[in-house]
Amino acid sequence: MKTRIAILGYGNIGKAVEQAALASEDMELAGIFHHNDNPDTIDADVVALCTPTREVPAFAEQLLQRGIATVDSFDIHGQIYDLRKQLAPIARENRTVCVIAAGWDPGSDSVVRALLQAIAPKGITYTNFGPGRSMGHTVAAKAITGVKDALSMTIPLGTGIHRRMVYVELEAGADFATVEKLLLKDDYFAHDETHVIQVSSIDELNNVAHGVNLVRSGVSGETHNQRFEFNMAINNPALTGQVLVACARAAMRMRAEEHYGTFTMIEIPPIYLLPGSEEQLIRSLV
Amino acid sequence: MKTRIAILGYGNIGKAVEQAALASEDMELAGIFHHNDNPDTIDADVVALCTPTREVPAFAEQLLQRGIATVDSFDIHGQIYDLRKQLAPIARENRTVCVIAAGWDPGSDSVVRALLQAIAPKGITYTNFGPGRSMGHTVAAKAITGVKDALSMTIPLGTGIHRRMVYVELEAGADFATVEKLLLKDDYFAHDETHVIQVSSIDELNNVAHGVNLVRSGVSGETHNQRFEFNMAINNPALTGQVLVACARAAMRMRAEEHYGTFTMIEIPPIYLLPGSEEQLIRSLV
């Protein structure tokens, strides 16, 4: 029996979930819904919530109340535990499963961070993002008076410090020096090294590439200088879509085991993310 | 309540488990036993089996039958699934937990491989080992007539291909050219690029450093060229000892949840490897 997965929200991430689901032999598309559709009309085993992050909690509640599992890539780091607390009782009462913060950060990077802290408990992990587009900073740049369109790139400088390269396309008659000054004073940019560059077309720069360089130097037992590094260079929505499909699979597995509730990726056995038999996976991966 | 962990086998790994357990606030040492002690005298919540790998299955059976949890770093890749099959019913019947193949490879590398396959399902993962000492090849080199002591270093050449740098200390009167010829014909070395180097003292070369370079280029959904890399440069027994302690902690957690059986690391939620509250871990790691 295939898992019937529906998609709610059909932007970059929704489209990537569609591709990942169609490429998965154990998944079947149960429909694509827009965020102004009534979610009560969705008939599926699991719904991938691909709406803007702030709309995720309400949609998740509504679907979980009907016993439908949900997966999302809710990405406000400081609010993930609170969302889990909010949704856990609803999932449990309705004997279903909800996987939250299932993207690459939060998400697969979180799994790497947890693993590295377990195997070298004392030490510092630095997560260096990019080069890639920052959604939050791009939105903040677009909000500056005189900016028609913008793109804020995050450039990793190591030890968790980032440079912002902000490309701006100006409205007719706007003055670049004024825009630059306003932007550099904005709270989103005031604390980082920021460069503002005027371009004639943001559209020509668009690219969904992103990356991570995650490093940890830690102590195992009494032994210092244990060094670890995780790098990736990826298409951002494609990776997020694939993680959502993998977590939808894990949700089905946990529900089948009556392990109801709301989980982040560090609470899921990695094997549950994969299709195929236990034997074949253990023989090929362990 | 602290977990009472005993150590069976007191070589490099046993000593590293001792250090990792003493450094863990939630662990208490319940005793150190040698592999010719009677395991029936062990009184502990969980036993870290640090004996030679081939002695692991019998000791695990004997302890599981008494309801005591075990963790081991059984490292014969081709036999891990069979060992799991052998020990799973014993662990379940005795309402306890057994974690097998808990080192760094198999072990933490297996978790990384599973995660990368989940997030980029099509593609090839190459696990490149070293530079570091290969136990199996070192033993094979020592068995060559005329060799007094040996050290076989594994050097990664990429795409899973390795060079063997074999250092030999000869017995009095042995001929280096003859030893080299015998060694290069040995099945352990015949298939890899192998260099044999005569030294006056192996003891002066000994070093427990090791490393991994694990790379995957894969496809998420329909998107190719998703690139991932995991590197580490570590003290080998210290890392193995720490992984064993983390898995002992996970075994206690699974037993408390009545999730009995035998598990590899890819079957364990990563958060179970860590001490501390769920809230603190999710807030800091996700």
XYZ file of C-alpha atoms in Angstrom:
572
model
C 0.000 0.000 0.000
C 1.343 3.375 -1.019
C 1.202 6.377 1.285
C -1.269 8.984 0.022
C 0.467 12.335 0.431
C -1.220 15.682 -0.210
C 0.525 19.003 -0.660
C -0.821 22.182 0.904
C 0.812 25.290 -0.608
C 2.231 25.124 -4.100
C 5.235 27.430 -4.206
C 8.877 26.344 -4.593
C 8.657 23.854 -1.724
C 5.261 22.444 -2.717
C 6.538 21.808 -6.240
C 9.661 20.117 -4.859
C 7.520 17.860 -2.626
C 5.493 16.917 -5.694
C 8.677 15.905 -7.544
C 10.051 13.974 -4.570
C 6.736 12.171 -4.003
C 6.448 11.214 -7.688
C 10.022 9.871 -7.556
C 9.216 7.706 -4.485
C 7.834 4.252 -5.205
C 6.029 4.111 -1.880
C 4.198 7.452 -2.313
C 1.093 8.428 -4.243
C -0.066 12.015 -4.726
C -3.457 12.604 -3.042
C -3.862 16.142 -4.326
C -2.386 19.616 -4.372
C -4.114 22.331 -2.373
C -3.595 26.063 -2.123
C -3.348 27.828 1.183
C -6.752 29.471 0.677
C -8.466 26.116 0.003
C -10.480 24.620 2.850
C -8.219 21.958 4.405
C -11.308 19.999 5.517
C -11.659 18.832 1.916
C -8.243 17.113 1.979
C -8.419 13.303 1.956
C -4.923 11.908 2.519
C -2.767 9.864 4.907
C -0.313 12.711 5.375
C -0.165 16.342 4.307
C 3.043 18.232 3.551
C 2.486 21.801 4.750
C 4.323 24.025 2.266
C 2.657 27.300 3.204
C 4.479 30.286 4.682
C 5.899 29.183 8.054
C 3.524 31.362 10.104
C 0.477 29.576 8.644
C 1.804 26.133 9.575
C 0.514 25.852 13.197
C -3.166 26.504 12.356
C -3.197 24.146 9.351
C -1.407 21.437 11.335
C -3.965 21.686 14.177
C -6.889 21.458 11.790
C -5.523 18.386 9.977
C -4.278 16.572 13.089
C -7.748 16.983 14.613
C -9.040 14.861 11.729
C -6.369 12.193 12.400
C -4.359 13.153 9.311
C -0.579 13.180 9.794
C 1.334 16.342 8.864
C 4.928 17.276 8.064
C 6.237 20.814 7.816
C 9.472 22.732 7.592
C 8.554 25.344 10.209
C 11.811 27.278 10.448
C 11.651 29.801 13.295
C 14.330 28.160 15.473
C 13.298 29.868 18.720
C 9.670 28.674 18.432
C 10.115 25.022 17.439
C 9.897 23.600 20.946
C 6.781 25.681 21.642
C 5.123 24.476 18.441
C 5.939 20.879 19.402
C 4.325 21.461 22.813
C 1.240 22.995 21.169
C 0.746 20.202 18.609
C 1.835 17.124 20.620
C -1.396 16.657 22.625
C -3.538 17.203 19.516
C -1.596 14.555 17.593
C -1.759 12.106 20.500
C -5.485 12.606 21.131
C -6.204 11.925 17.472
C -3.805 8.943 17.261
C -1.687 10.515 14.580
C 1.826 11.864 13.995
C 3.159 15.324 13.228
C 6.774 15.963 12.173
C 7.832 19.588 12.517
C 10.912 21.594 11.473
C 11.670 19.039 8.744
C 13.898 20.829 6.277
C 17.665 21.077 6.172
C 18.136 23.674 8.921
C 16.201 23.059 11.052
C 16.102 19.438 9.907
C 18.921 17.315 8.567
C 21.558 19.716 9.980
C 19.885 19.269 13.391
C 20.463 15.503 13.128
C 24.160 16.098 12.357
C 24.462 18.533 15.283
C 22.834 16.030 17.677
C 25.056 13.183 16.461
C 28.249 15.226 16.794
C 27.330 16.412 20.286
C 26.679 12.796 21.295
C 30.043 11.528 20.047
C 32.135 14.501 21.236
C 30.030 15.945 24.079
C 32.172 18.958 24.999
C 33.025 21.491 22.326
C 31.552 24.092 20.038
C 29.588 23.472 16.831
C 29.603 26.278 14.278
C 26.929 26.192 11.575
C 28.057 28.358 8.670
C 25.337 29.018 6.097
C 25.688 29.768 2.419
C 26.584 30.968 -0.042
C 22.854 31.227 -0.655
C 19.820 33.452 -0.526
C 18.424 34.411 2.884
C 14.634 34.673 2.743
C 14.330 36.825 5.874
C 17.030 39.302 4.818
C 15.672 39.464 1.275
C 12.221 40.391 2.596
C 13.769 43.007 4.911
C 15.711 44.542 1.996
C 12.589 44.645 -0.181
C 10.809 46.628 2.545
C 13.286 49.539 2.336
C 11.796 52.681 0.700
C 13.027 53.044 -2.895
C 13.732 49.287 -3.362
C 11.762 47.655 -6.194
C 13.299 44.191 -5.783
C 16.155 42.758 -3.733
C 18.228 39.657 -3.070
C 20.252 39.157 0.120
C 22.956 36.519 -0.129
C 24.444 34.945 3.018
C 28.196 34.372 2.758
C 29.867 32.203 5.434
C 32.957 33.713 7.072
C 33.467 30.840 9.555
C 32.721 30.457 13.307
C 29.051 31.251 12.583
C 29.806 34.760 11.301
C 28.198 35.766 8.004
C 28.588 38.514 5.431
C 25.461 39.888 3.705
C 25.724 40.701 0.009
C 22.568 42.679 -0.763
C 21.633 43.273 -4.405
C 19.003 45.966 -4.954
C 16.979 46.981 -7.977
C 15.738 50.556 -7.371
C 12.384 52.156 -8.090
C 12.485 54.895 -10.735
C 13.898 58.079 -9.213
C 15.203 56.425 -6.014
C 18.668 57.442 -4.817
C 21.138 54.579 -4.205
C 23.099 56.346 -1.450
C 19.873 56.953 0.510
C 18.711 53.335 0.055
C 22.124 52.019 1.112
C 22.149 54.157 4.256
C 18.614 53.047 5.265
C 19.429 49.416 4.646
C 22.683 49.435 6.641
C 20.802 50.913 9.625
C 18.059 48.249 9.456
C 18.223 45.834 12.403
C 18.464 42.851 10.010
C 21.765 44.170 8.613
C 23.228 46.482 11.299
C 25.045 43.645 13.134
C 26.733 41.918 10.163
C 29.268 42.967 7.554
C 26.917 44.126 4.781
C 27.602 45.239 1.223
C 24.878 46.849 -0.890
C 25.148 46.575 -4.663
C 22.849 48.215 -7.198
C 21.802 46.043 -10.158
C 19.435 46.614 -13.069
C 17.556 43.304 -12.651
C 17.230 41.030 -9.610
C 15.494 38.465 -11.764
C 18.750 37.816 -13.622
C 20.516 36.897 -10.344
C 17.983 34.471 -8.962
C 19.371 31.070 -8.015
C 18.133 28.624 -5.383
C 21.582 27.210 -4.588
C 22.500 27.102 -0.914
C 25.024 25.442 1.333
C 26.240 24.633 4.806
C 29.610 24.159 6.433
C 29.045 22.739 9.913
C 32.161 22.213 12.041
C 32.749 20.838 15.499
C 35.929 20.399 17.498
C 35.106 18.455 20.638
C 36.124 16.109 23.418
C 35.309 12.371 23.486
C 35.851 11.082 27.023
C 39.083 12.859 28.013
C 40.408 13.184 24.458
C 40.416 16.648 22.902
C 40.918 17.625 19.261
C 38.180 15.388 17.842
C 37.363 17.214 14.602
C 34.242 16.912 12.451
C 32.948 18.760 9.420
C 29.727 18.465 7.406
C 29.436 20.303 4.100
C 26.725 20.520 1.528
C 26.110 22.466 -1.670
C 22.502 21.991 -2.728
C 19.374 23.206 -4.490
C 17.460 24.551 -1.483
C 13.772 23.807 -2.305
C 14.652 20.410 -3.834
C 16.368 19.328 -0.621
C 13.556 20.660 1.582
C 10.946 18.855 -0.538
C 12.847 15.587 -0.309
C 13.255 15.903 3.475
C 9.491 16.475 3.800
C 8.743 13.303 1.830
C 11.249 11.300 3.923
C 9.593 12.616 7.105
C 6.115 11.815 5.751
C 7.337 8.215 5.388
C 8.676 8.270 8.976
C 5.344 9.657 10.218
C 3.505 6.709 8.636
C 5.909 4.270 10.251
C 5.535 5.845 13.689
C 1.756 5.941 13.378
C 1.726 2.250 12.428
C 3.698 1.567 15.621
C 1.180 3.644 17.612
C 3.978 6.037 18.498
C 1.710 9.089 18.309
C 2.745 12.684 18.903
C 4.762 15.564 17.497
C 8.412 15.044 16.694
C 11.428 16.928 15.380
C 13.897 15.052 13.167
C 16.316 14.340 16.041
C 13.517 12.282 17.640
C 13.116 9.978 14.618
C 15.183 6.818 13.987
C 17.018 7.632 10.709
C 16.013 4.280 9.180
C 12.351 5.399 9.282
C 13.186 8.089 6.710
C 14.010 5.451 4.096
C 11.915 3.138 1.930
C 12.855 -0.531 1.651
C 13.182 -3.467 4.001
C 14.953 -3.275 7.333
C 17.286 -6.067 6.226
C 18.294 -4.410 2.971
C 18.822 -1.017 4.654
C 20.868 -2.397 7.546
C 22.988 -4.527 5.198
C 23.718 -1.641 2.828
C 24.010 1.328 5.216
C 25.346 0.089 8.552
C 19.287 7.941 39.118
C 22.546 7.296 37.323
C 22.976 4.457 34.843
C 25.297 1.759 36.202
C 27.565 0.817 33.313
C 30.079 -2.050 33.449
C 32.954 -2.598 31.051
C 33.838 -6.063 29.777
C 37.293 -6.092 28.151
C 39.882 -3.556 29.205
C 41.991 -2.779 26.144
C 42.073 0.533 24.245
C 38.285 0.631 23.838
C 37.488 -0.467 27.399
C 39.753 2.271 28.760
C 38.078 4.828 26.492
C 34.617 3.734 27.699
C 35.833 4.185 31.265
C 36.929 7.758 30.491
C 33.697 8.585 28.654
C 31.550 7.113 31.446
C 33.459 9.040 34.136
C 32.988 12.237 32.106
C 29.196 11.648 31.850
C 27.117 13.023 34.721
C 24.384 10.466 34.156
C 26.718 7.424 34.289
C 28.298 5.533 37.158
C 30.925 2.818 36.737
C 29.618 -0.569 37.922
C 32.910 -2.397 37.436
C 35.565 -3.389 34.960
C 35.759 -7.025 33.903
C 38.237 -8.959 31.801
C 37.162 -11.225 29.014
C 38.116 -14.322 31.009
C 36.017 -13.236 34.015
C 32.649 -14.941 34.490
C 30.059 -12.491 33.129
C 27.460 -13.938 35.525
C 29.165 -11.975 38.292
C 28.446 -8.634 36.565
C 25.823 -6.526 38.322
C 24.989 -3.541 36.122
C 22.211 -1.854 34.125
C 24.215 -2.034 30.911
C 27.503 -3.616 29.864
C 29.830 -2.185 27.217
C 31.352 -5.176 25.430
C 34.923 -4.168 24.595
C 36.260 -7.634 23.850
C 37.549 -8.755 20.453
C 34.631 -8.558 18.020
C 34.310 -12.334 17.611
C 33.651 -12.774 21.347
C 30.811 -10.224 21.340
C 27.866 -12.479 20.331
C 28.336 -15.050 23.125
C 28.845 -12.420 25.842
C 25.847 -10.431 24.601
C 23.614 -13.533 24.705
C 24.702 -14.405 28.211
C 24.080 -10.907 29.589
C 20.808 -10.306 27.721
C 19.485 -13.581 29.145
C 19.871 -11.993 32.588
C 17.970 -8.873 31.437
C 21.120 -6.748 31.364
C 21.384 -4.351 28.407
C 24.506 -4.502 26.236
C 26.260 -2.236 23.760
C 29.071 -3.297 21.460
C 31.048 -2.105 18.487
C 30.874 -5.389 16.542
C 32.520 -4.370 13.289
C 32.202 -7.168 10.725
C 29.949 -5.266 8.302
C 28.656 -8.355 6.475
C 27.500 -10.033 9.701
C 25.751 -7.167 11.490
C 22.251 -7.973 10.273
C 22.706 -11.631 11.202
C 23.897 -10.718 14.686
C 20.857 -8.454 15.099
C 18.610 -11.350 14.074
C 20.357 -13.669 16.531
C 20.157 -11.292 19.507
C 16.788 -9.587 18.904
C 14.541 -12.383 20.265
C 16.802 -12.864 23.302
C 16.645 -9.159 24.140
C 12.866 -9.060 23.657
C 12.193 -12.193 25.732
C 14.213 -10.739 28.581
C 12.677 -7.251 28.282
C 15.979 -5.577 27.615
C 17.860 -3.695 24.888
C 20.987 -4.485 22.913
C 22.732 -1.931 20.687
C 25.142 -3.476 18.189
C 27.736 -2.081 15.755
C 28.020 1.085 17.843
C 31.339 2.621 16.905
C 32.158 5.115 14.193
C 32.074 2.750 11.203
C 29.830 0.885 11.626
C 28.135 3.423 13.876
C 28.053 7.185 13.548
C 29.105 6.986 9.862
C 26.129 4.654 9.308
C 23.811 7.372 10.645
C 25.325 9.896 8.230
C 24.974 7.438 5.310
C 21.309 6.765 6.178
C 20.543 10.481 6.500
C 22.205 11.351 3.181
C 20.418 8.534 1.364
C 17.103 9.784 2.779
C 17.627 13.371 1.644
C 19.155 12.570 -1.774
C 17.822 9.058 -2.498
C 19.563 8.397 -5.817
C 23.327 8.627 -5.984
C 26.536 7.054 -4.747
C 28.073 7.422 -1.287
C 31.818 6.868 -1.036
C 33.263 6.226 2.421
C 36.981 6.977 2.350
C 38.854 5.807 5.447
C 42.004 7.176 6.965
C 44.703 8.130 7.207
C 44.763 5.664 10.056
C 45.765 2.217 11.201
C 43.822 -0.763 9.837
C 43.523 -3.478 12.478
C 42.756 -6.274 9.998
C 45.608 -5.409 7.649
C 48.022 -4.932 10.543
C 47.211 -8.417 11.837
C 47.624 -9.857 8.316
C 51.029 -8.171 7.936
C 52.183 -9.468 11.335
C 51.360 -13.002 10.208
C 53.901 -12.888 7.340
C 56.990 -15.049 7.983
C 59.953 -12.869 8.976
C 57.809 -10.003 10.336
C 58.388 -9.227 14.024
C 55.929 -6.319 14.197
C 53.913 -4.381 11.622
C 51.606 -1.430 11.107
C 49.318 -1.100 8.086
C 48.077 2.426 7.451
C 44.990 3.033 5.290
C 45.338 6.072 3.017
C 42.200 7.357 1.259
C 42.552 7.900 -2.502
C 38.885 8.875 -3.036
C 35.864 6.997 -4.489
C 36.359 4.315 -1.816
C 39.814 3.323 -3.109
C 42.589 3.027 -0.533
C 46.369 2.811 -0.514
C 48.070 0.562 2.074
C 51.281 1.834 3.623
C 52.719 -1.159 5.458
C 55.562 -0.624 7.922
C 57.427 -3.779 8.952
C 59.975 -4.475 11.657
C 61.813 -7.656 10.665
C 62.935 -10.605 12.754
C 66.716 -11.033 13.017
C 68.014 -12.555 9.787
C 64.827 -12.037 7.775
C 65.203 -10.740 4.210
C 63.170 -7.625 3.357
C 62.756 -8.475 -0.362
C 61.286 -11.878 0.564
C 58.946 -10.399 3.175
C 57.790 -7.715 0.718
C 57.066 -10.293 -1.964
C 55.053 -12.511 0.434
C 53.088 -9.554 1.743
C 52.186 -8.178 -1.693
C 50.816 -11.611 -2.668
C 48.670 -11.864 0.490
C 44.943 -11.595 -0.261
C 44.610 -8.678 2.185
C 47.011 -6.582 0.072
C 46.925 -8.045 -3.453
C 43.941 -5.918 -4.558
C 45.104 -2.492 -3.343
C 48.049 -0.234 -4.092
C 50.452 -1.369 -1.377
C 53.840 -0.027 -0.305
C 56.038 -1.952 2.136
C 58.552 -0.011 4.204
C 61.131 -1.470 6.546
C 61.572 0.320 9.875
C 63.658 -0.425 12.947
C 60.798 0.044 15.435
C 57.035 -0.151 14.918
C 56.517 1.054 18.463
C 57.892 4.471 17.491
C 55.208 4.847 14.778
C 52.157 3.918 16.822
C 49.369 6.469 16.756
C 45.618 5.914 17.198
C 44.607 8.793 14.913
C 42.054 7.916 12.219
C 39.713 9.690 9.873
C 36.872 9.531 7.386
C 35.921 11.456 4.281
C 32.382 10.413 3.332
C 30.982 11.966 0.145
C 27.665 11.709 -1.647
C 26.450 13.315 -4.840
C 22.765 12.553 -5.215
C 19.322 13.459 -6.510
C 16.572 15.054 -4.393
C 13.256 14.704 -6.236
C 14.278 15.456 -9.826
C 17.228 17.686 -8.887
C 20.723 16.310 -9.480
C 24.061 17.625 -8.193
C 23.094 17.657 -4.506
C 26.517 17.398 -2.853
C 27.356 16.337 0.681
C 30.571 15.653 2.538
C 31.304 14.455 6.067
C 34.872 14.579 7.371
C 36.432 13.657 10.649
C 39.934 13.452 12.070
C 39.818 11.689 15.409
C 41.420 9.559 18.103
C 39.955 6.182 17.181
C 39.439 4.424 20.577
C 38.324 7.671 22.265
C 35.567 8.125 19.680
C 34.488 4.479 19.861
C 34.350 4.630 23.674
C 32.223 7.757 23.587
C 29.826 6.253 21.018
C 29.419 3.188 23.253
C 28.511 5.361 26.247
C 26.032 7.388 24.140
C 24.429 4.128 22.953
C 24.306 2.771 26.526
C 22.278 5.878 27.386
C 19.980 5.261 24.406
C 19.542 1.627 25.457
C 18.347 2.752 28.911
C 15.896 5.170 27.340
C 14.491 2.536 24.992
C 14.194 0.002 27.794
C 12.325 2.555 29.922
C 9.884 2.954 27.015
C 9.520 -0.846 26.787
C 10.978 -0.694 23.297
C 12.871 -3.977 23.710
C 15.084 -5.619 21.116
C 18.373 -5.332 19.264
C 19.149 -2.156 17.352
C 21.825 -0.631 15.170
C 22.475 3.108 15.462
C 20.325 3.959 12.428
C 17.339 2.569 14.378
C 17.836 4.924 17.350
C 16.413 8.466 17.585
C 19.567 10.648 17.793
C 18.186 12.564 20.789
C 18.332 9.348 22.853
C 22.142 9.432 22.567
C 22.286 12.654 24.574
C 21.903 13.493 28.264
C 19.719 16.419 29.310
C 16.077 17.367 29.005
C 14.100 17.059 25.781
C 13.317 20.770 25.932
C 16.922 21.882 26.371
C 18.150 19.533 23.602
C 15.466 20.527 21.103
C 15.973 24.228 21.830
C 19.756 24.051 21.435
C 20.168 21.500 18.612
C 17.150 21.734 16.316
